[in-house]
CSV table of C-alpha atoms in Angstrom, one decimal:
chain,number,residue,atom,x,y,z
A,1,UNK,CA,8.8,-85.0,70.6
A,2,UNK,CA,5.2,-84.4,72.0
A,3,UNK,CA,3.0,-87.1,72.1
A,4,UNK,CA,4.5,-88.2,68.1
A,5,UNK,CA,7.9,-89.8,69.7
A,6,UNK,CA,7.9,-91.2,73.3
A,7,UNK,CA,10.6,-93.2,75.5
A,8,UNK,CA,9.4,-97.0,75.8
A,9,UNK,CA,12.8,-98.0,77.7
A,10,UNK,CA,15.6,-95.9,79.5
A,11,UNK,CA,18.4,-97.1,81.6
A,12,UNK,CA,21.8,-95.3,82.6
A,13,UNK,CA,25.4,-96.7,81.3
A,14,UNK,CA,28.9,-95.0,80.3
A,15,UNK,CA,28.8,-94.1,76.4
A,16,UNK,CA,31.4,-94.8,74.3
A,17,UNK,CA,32.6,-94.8,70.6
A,18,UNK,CA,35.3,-96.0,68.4
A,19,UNK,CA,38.2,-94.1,67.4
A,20,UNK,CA,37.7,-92.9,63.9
A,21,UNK,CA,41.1,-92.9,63.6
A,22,UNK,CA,42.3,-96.3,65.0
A,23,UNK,CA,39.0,-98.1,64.7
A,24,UNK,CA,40.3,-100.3,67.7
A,25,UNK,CA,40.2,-98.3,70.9
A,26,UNK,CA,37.5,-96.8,72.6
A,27,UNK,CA,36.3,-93.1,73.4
A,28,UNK,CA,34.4,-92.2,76.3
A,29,UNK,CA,31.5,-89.4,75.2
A,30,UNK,CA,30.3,-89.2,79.0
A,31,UNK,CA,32.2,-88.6,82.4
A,32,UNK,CA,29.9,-90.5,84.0
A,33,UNK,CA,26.8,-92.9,83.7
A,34,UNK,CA,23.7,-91.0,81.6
A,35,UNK,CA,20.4,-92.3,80.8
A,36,UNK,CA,19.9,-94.1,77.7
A,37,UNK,CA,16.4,-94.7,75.9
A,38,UNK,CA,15.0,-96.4,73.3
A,39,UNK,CA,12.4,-94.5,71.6
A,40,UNK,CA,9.1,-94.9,69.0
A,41,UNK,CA,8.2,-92.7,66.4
A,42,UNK,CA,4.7,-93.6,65.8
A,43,UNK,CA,4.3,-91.8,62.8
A,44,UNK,CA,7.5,-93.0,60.7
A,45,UNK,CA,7.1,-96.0,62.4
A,46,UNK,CA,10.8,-96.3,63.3
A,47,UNK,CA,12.3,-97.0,67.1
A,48,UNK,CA,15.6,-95.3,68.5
A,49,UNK,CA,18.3,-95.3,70.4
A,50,UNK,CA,18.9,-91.9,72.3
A,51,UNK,CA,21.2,-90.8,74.6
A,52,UNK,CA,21.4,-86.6,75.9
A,53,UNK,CA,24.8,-85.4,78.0
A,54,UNK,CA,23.6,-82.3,79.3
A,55,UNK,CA,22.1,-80.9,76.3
A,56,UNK,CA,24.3,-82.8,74.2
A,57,UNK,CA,22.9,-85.7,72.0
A,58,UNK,CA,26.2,-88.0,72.3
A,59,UNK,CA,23.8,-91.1,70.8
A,60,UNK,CA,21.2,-90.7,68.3
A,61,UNK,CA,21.2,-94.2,66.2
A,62,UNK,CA,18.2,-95.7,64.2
A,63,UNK,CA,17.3,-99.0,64.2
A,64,UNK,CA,17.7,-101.1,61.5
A,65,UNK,CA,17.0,-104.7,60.8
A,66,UNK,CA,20.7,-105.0,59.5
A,67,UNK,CA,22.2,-104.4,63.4
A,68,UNK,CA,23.6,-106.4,65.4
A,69,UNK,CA,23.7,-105.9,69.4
A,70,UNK,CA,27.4,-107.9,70.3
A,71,UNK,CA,28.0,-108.4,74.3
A,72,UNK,CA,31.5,-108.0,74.6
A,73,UNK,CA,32.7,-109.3,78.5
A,74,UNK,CA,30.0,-109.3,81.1
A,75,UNK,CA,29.1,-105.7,81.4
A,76,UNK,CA,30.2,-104.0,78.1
A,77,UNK,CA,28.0,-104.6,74.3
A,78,UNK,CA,28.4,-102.7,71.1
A,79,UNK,CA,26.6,-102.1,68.0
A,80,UNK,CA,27.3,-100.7,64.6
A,81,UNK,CA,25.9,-97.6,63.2
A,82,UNK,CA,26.4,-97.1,59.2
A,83,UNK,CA,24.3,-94.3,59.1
A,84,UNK,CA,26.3,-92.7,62.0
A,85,UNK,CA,29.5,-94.4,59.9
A,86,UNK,CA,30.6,-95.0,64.1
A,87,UNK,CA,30.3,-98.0,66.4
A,88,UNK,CA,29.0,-97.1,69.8
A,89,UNK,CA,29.8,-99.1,72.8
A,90,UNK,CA,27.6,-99.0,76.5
A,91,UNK,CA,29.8,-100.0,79.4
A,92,UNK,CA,26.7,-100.9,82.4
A,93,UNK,CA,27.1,-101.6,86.0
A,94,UNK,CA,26.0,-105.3,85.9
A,95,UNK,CA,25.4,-108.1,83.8
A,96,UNK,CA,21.5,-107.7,84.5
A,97,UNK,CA,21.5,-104.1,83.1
A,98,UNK,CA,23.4,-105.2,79.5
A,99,UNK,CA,21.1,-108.7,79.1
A,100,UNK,CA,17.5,-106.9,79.4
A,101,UNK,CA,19.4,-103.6,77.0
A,102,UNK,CA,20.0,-106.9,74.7
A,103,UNK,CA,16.7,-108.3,75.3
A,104,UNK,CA,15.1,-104.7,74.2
A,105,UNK,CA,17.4,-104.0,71.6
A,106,UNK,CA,16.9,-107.6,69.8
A,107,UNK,CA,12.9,-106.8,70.2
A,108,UNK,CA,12.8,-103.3,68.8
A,109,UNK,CA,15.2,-104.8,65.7
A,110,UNK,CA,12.3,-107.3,64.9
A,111,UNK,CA,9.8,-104.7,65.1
A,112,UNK,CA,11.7,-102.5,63.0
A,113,UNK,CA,12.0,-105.4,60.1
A,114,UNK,CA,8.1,-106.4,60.4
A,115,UNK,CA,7.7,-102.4,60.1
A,116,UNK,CA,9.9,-102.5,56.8
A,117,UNK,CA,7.8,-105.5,55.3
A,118,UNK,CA,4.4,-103.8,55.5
A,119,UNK,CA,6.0,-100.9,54.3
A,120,UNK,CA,7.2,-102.7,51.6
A,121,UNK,CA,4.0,-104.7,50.9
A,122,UNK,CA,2.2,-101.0,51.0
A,123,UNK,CA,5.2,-99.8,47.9
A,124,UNK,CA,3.7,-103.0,46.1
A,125,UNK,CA,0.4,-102.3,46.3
A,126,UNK,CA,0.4,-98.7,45.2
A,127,UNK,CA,-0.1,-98.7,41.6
A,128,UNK,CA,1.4,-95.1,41.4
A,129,UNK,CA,5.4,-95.7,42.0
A,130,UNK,CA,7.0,-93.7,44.0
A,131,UNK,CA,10.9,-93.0,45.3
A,132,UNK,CA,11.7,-94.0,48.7
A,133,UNK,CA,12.0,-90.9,50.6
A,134,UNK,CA,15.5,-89.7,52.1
A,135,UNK,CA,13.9,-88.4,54.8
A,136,UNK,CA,14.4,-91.3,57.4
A,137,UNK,CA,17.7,-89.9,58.8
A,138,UNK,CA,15.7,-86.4,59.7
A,139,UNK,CA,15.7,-86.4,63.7
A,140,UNK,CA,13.1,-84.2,65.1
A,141,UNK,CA,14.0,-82.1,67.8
A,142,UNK,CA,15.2,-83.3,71.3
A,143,UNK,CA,15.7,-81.7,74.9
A,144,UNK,CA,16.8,-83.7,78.0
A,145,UNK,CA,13.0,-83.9,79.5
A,146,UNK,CA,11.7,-85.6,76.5
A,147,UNK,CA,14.9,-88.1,76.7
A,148,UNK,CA,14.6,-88.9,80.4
A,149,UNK,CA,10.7,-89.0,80.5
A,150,UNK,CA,8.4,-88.9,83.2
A,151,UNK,CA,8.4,-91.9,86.4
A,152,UNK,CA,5.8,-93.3,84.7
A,153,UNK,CA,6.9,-93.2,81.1
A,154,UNK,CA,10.5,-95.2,81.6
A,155,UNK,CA,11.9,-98.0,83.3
A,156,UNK,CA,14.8,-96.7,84.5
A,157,UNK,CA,16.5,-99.7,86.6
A,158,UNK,CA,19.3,-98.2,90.0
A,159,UNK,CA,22.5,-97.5,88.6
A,160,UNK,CA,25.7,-96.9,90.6
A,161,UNK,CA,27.5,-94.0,88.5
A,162,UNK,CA,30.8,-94.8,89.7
A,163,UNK,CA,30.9,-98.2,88.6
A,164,UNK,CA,33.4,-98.1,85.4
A,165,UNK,CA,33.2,-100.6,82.4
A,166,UNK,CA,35.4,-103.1,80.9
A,167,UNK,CA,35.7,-102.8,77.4
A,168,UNK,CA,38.3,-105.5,77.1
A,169,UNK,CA,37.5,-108.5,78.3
A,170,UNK,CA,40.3,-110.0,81.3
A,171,UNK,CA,42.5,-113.0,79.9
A,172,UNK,CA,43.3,-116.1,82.4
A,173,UNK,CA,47.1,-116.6,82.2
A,174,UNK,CA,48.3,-119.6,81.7
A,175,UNK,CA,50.4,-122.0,83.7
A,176,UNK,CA,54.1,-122.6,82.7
A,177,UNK,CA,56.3,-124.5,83.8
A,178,UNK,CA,59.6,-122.3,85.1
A,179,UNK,CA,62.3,-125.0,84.9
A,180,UNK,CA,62.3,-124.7,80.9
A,181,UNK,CA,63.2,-121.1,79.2
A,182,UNK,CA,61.9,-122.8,76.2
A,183,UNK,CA,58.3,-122.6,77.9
A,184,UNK,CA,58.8,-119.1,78.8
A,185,UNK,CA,59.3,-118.3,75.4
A,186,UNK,CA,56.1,-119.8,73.8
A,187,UNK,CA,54.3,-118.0,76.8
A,188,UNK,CA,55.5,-114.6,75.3
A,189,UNK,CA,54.4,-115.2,72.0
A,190,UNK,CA,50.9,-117.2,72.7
A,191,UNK,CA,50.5,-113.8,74.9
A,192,UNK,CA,51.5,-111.8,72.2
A,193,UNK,CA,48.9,-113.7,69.9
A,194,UNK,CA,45.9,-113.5,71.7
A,195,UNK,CA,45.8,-109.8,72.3
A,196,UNK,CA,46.2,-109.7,68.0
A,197,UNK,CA,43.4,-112.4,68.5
A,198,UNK,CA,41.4,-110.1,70.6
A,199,UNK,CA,41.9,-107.2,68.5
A,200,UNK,CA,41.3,-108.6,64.9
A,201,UNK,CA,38.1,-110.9,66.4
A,202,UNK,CA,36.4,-107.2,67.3
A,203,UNK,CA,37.4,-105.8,64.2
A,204,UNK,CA,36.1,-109.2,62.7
A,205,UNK,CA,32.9,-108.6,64.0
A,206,UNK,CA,32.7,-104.9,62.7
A,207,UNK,CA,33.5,-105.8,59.1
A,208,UNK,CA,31.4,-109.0,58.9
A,209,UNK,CA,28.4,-106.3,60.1
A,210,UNK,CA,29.7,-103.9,57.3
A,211,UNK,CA,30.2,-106.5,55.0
A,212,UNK,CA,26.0,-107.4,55.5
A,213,UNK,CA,25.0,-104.3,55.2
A,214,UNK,CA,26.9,-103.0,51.8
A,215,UNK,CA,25.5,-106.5,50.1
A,216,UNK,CA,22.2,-105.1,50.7
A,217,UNK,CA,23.1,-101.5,49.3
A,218,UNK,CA,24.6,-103.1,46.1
A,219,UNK,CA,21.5,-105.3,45.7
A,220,UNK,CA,19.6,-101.7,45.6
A,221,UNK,CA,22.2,-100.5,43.9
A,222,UNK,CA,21.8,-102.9,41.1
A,223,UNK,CA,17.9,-102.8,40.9
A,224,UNK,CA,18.3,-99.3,40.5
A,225,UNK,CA,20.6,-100.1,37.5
A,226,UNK,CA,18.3,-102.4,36.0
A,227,UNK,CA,14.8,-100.2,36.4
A,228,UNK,CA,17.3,-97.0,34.9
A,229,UNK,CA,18.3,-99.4,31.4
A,230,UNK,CA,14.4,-100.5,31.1
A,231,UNK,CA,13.7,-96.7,31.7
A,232,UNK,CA,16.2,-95.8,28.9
A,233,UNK,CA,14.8,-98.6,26.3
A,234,UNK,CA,11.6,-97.1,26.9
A,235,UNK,CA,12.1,-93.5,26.3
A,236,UNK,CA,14.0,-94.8,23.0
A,237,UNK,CA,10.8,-95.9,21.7
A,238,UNK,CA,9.5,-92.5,21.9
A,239,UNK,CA,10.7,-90.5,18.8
A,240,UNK,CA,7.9,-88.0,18.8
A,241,UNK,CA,10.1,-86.2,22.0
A,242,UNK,CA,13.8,-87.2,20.6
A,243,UNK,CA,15.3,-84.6,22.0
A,244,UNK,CA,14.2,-84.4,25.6
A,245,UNK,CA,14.8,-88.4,25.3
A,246,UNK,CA,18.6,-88.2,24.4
A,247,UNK,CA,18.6,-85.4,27.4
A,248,UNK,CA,17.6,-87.7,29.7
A,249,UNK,CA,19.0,-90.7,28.4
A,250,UNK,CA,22.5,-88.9,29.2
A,251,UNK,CA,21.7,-87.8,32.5
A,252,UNK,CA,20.5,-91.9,33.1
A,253,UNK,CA,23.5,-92.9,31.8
A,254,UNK,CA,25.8,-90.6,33.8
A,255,UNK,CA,23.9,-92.1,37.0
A,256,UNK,CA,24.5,-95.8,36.0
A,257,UNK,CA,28.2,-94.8,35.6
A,258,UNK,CA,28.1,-93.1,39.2
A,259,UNK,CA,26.3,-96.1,40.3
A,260,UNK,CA,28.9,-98.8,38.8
A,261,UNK,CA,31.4,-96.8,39.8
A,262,UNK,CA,30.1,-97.3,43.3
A,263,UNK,CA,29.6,-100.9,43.4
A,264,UNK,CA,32.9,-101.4,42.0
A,265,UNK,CA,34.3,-99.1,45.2
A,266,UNK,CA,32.2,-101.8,47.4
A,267,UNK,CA,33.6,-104.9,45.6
A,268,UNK,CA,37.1,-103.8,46.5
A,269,UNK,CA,36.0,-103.5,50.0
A,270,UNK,CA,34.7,-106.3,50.4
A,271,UNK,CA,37.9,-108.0,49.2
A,272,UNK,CA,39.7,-106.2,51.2
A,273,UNK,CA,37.7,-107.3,54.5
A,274,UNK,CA,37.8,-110.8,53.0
A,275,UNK,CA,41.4,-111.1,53.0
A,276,UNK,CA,41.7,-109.5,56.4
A,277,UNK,CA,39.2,-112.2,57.9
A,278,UNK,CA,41.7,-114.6,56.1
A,279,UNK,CA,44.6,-113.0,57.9
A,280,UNK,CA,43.0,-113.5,60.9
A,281,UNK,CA,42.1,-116.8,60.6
A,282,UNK,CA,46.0,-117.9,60.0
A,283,UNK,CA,46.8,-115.8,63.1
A,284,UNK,CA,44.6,-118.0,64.8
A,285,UNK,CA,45.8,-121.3,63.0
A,286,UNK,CA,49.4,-120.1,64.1
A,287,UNK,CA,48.0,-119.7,67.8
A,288,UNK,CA,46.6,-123.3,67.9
A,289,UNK,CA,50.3,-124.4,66.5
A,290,UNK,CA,51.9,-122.3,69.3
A,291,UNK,CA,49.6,-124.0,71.7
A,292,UNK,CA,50.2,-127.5,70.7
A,293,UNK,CA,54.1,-126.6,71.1
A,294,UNK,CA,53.5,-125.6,74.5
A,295,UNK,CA,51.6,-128.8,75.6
A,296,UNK,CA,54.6,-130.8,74.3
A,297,UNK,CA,57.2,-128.8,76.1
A,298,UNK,CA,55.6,-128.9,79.3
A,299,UNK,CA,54.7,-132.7,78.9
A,300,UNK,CA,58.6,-132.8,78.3
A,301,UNK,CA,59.8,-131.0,81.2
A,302,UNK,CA,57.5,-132.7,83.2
A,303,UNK,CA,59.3,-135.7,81.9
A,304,UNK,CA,62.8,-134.1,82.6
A,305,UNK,CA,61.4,-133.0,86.3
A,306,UNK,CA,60.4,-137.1,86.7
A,307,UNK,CA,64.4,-138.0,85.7
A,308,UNK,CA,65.6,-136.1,87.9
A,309,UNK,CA,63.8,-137.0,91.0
A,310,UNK,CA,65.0,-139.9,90.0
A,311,UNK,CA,68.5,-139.2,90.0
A,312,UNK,CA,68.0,-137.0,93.1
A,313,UNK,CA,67.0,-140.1,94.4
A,314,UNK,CA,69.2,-142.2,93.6
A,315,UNK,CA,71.8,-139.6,94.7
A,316,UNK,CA,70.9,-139.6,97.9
A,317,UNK,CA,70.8,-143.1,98.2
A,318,UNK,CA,74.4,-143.0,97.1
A,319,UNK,CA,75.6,-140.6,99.5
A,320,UNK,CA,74.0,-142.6,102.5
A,321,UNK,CA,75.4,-145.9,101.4
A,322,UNK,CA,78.7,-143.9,101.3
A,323,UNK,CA,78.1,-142.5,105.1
A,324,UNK,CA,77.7,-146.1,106.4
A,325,UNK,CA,81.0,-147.1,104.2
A,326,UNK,CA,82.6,-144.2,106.7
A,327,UNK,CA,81.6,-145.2,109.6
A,328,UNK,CA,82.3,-148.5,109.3
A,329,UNK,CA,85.3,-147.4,108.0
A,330,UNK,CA,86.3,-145.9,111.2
A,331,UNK,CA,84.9,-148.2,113.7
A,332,UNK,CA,87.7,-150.6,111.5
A,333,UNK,CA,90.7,-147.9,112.1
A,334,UNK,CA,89.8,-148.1,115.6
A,335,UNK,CA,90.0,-151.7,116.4
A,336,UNK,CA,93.3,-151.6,114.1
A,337,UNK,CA,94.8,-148.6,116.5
A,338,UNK,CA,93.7,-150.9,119.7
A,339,UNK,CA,95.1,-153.9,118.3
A,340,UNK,CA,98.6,-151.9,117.5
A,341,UNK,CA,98.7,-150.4,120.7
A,342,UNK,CA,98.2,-154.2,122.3
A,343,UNK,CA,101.3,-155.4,119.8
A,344,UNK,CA,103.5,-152.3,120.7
A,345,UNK,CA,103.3,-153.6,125.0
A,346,UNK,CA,103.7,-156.8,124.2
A,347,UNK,CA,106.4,-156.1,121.8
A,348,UNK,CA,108.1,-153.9,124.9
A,349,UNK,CA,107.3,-156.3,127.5
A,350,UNK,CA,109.1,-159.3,125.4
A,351,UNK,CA,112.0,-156.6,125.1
A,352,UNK,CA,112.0,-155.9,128.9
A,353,UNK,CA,112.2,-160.1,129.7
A,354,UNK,CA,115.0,-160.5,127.4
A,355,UNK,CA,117.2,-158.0,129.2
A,356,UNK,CA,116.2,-159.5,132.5
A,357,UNK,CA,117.6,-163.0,131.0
């Protein structure tokens, strides 16, 4: 890199990336925490995200003014690399560490835009056109000194390596009421829903950055188209080189059939990632109905808990009126045995004076 590309910012956090496969779970690219830079190439005028594993670049993403930086829980944030056609994800040992790589990353995105404007305003000017060059994706060379810099160079903030990130963020569960199996059902299911919830929001959040970003390519895409037909309309007029016209004016056509055949690839994908975002919004209209269901069953068993601590009540009360019926039931029997016993020796003693008459 030399003195052409230097490291402006450097921290240390676990790497990740998504599954090409799955596109939902994540891949760890480090065993541990490694130091990650942002960079600036003076002389391209572009900034960089850089990351070295040994002598393995596991991160090596341009920035664009199409990316978007999303904090995922409290230590874990993600971005989306087209070029890379990956999404890598930095799991950091506090929340500090991921708001100032947020902080940078948000201030080296503007930079990169105003970069593209006078670039842009520079193409205008030039009365010569000219192509864009293809060249931007061409990485010069790294090696792990020129990553990790020098004390002074980098800003490289205490990390503890063992600390591991969260890539999910934790879910609060919610209280149910265990006197109703109905309840215990919906709590399955609303469950069940937000971890779909969870899933389909991050893939949400991919697609709506994909989504951005081929708009802008078919915009190109379609300028291209246009500045090809007025290309073809001119070399029409020329009859003098007929030949070399209807040559070229087949290879221009061929490319505006490539090209349409392209954007009509990106149309379908954007329909498709429309009607997945409308999938996922009836999964989430179908949570907020389970929800609702919930709240009425629990304000119902509450109910049913309040009738029958009422009737528990009123139970008791029963059973103690009948304990007092007992014992005054018995106190009765006992006068009633002392009064028979009374009657039986008077009943003997009136016997006993009769004989004696």
């Amino acid at each position: 890199l030399g003195t052409v590309e230097q490291p402006i910012f450097s921290t240390r956090a676990h790497v990740f990336q998504i599954d090409p496969n799955t596109k939902k779970n994540w891949v760890p690219t480090s065993k541990h925490a490694v130091t990650v830079s942002y960079f600036y190439d003076s002389t391209r005028n572009v900034y960089r995200i850089i990351s070295l594993d040994g002598s393995k670049a596991i991160i090596n993403s341009t920035i664009t003014p199409n990316m978007t930086f999303t904090k995922t829980s409290q230590k874990f944030g993600q971005w989306a690399d087209s070029r890379a056609n990956t999404v890598y994800g930095l799991g950091f040992s506090s929340e500090h560490h991921l708001s100032k790589f947020a902080e940078k990353f948000q201030e080296f995105k503007e930079a990169a835009r105003l970069a593209k404007e006078k670039s842009q305003e520079k193409m205008e000017l030039t009365s010569t056109p000219s192509q864009e060059s293809a060249g931007g994706d061409i990485q010069s060379p790294l090696t792990p000194e020129s990553i990790n810099g020098t004390d002074d160079e980098r800003t490289t903030p205490e990390v503890t390596q063992n600390s591991e990130p969260r890539a999910e963020p934790t879910q609060n569960a919610l209280p149910f009421t265990h006197s109703s199996t109905i309840s215990k059902h919906w709590e399955a299911e609303l469950a069940t829903l937000k971890g779909n919830n969870a899933k389909l929001t991050a893939a949400l959040l991919e697609s709506t950055a994909n989504v951005k970003q081929w708009k802008q390519q078919l915009a190109a895409y379609q300028e291209e188209a246009e500045r090809l037909h007025k290309r073809v309309t001119e070399l029409e007029c020329v009859s003098s080189q007929a030949n070399a016209v209807h040559t070229h004016k087949t290879e221009l056509n061929q490319t505006i059939q490539e090209l349409e055949s392209t954007l009509k690839k990106k149309e379908e994908e954007i329909e498709r990632l429309k009607q997945e975002i409308d999938n996922a919004r009836e999964l989430q209209a179908q949570r907020d109905a389970l929800t609702q269901k919930l709240q009425e069953v629990e304000i119902r068993n509450k109910d049913l808990e309040g009738q029958l601590s009422d009737l528990e009540q009123r139970l008791e009360k029963s059973q103690n009126e009948q304990e007092a019926f007992r014992n005054n039931l018995k106190t009765l029997l006992e006068i009633l045995d002392g009064k028979i016993f009374e009657l039986t020796e008077l009943r003997d003693n009136l016997a006993k004076l009769i004989e004696c008459s």
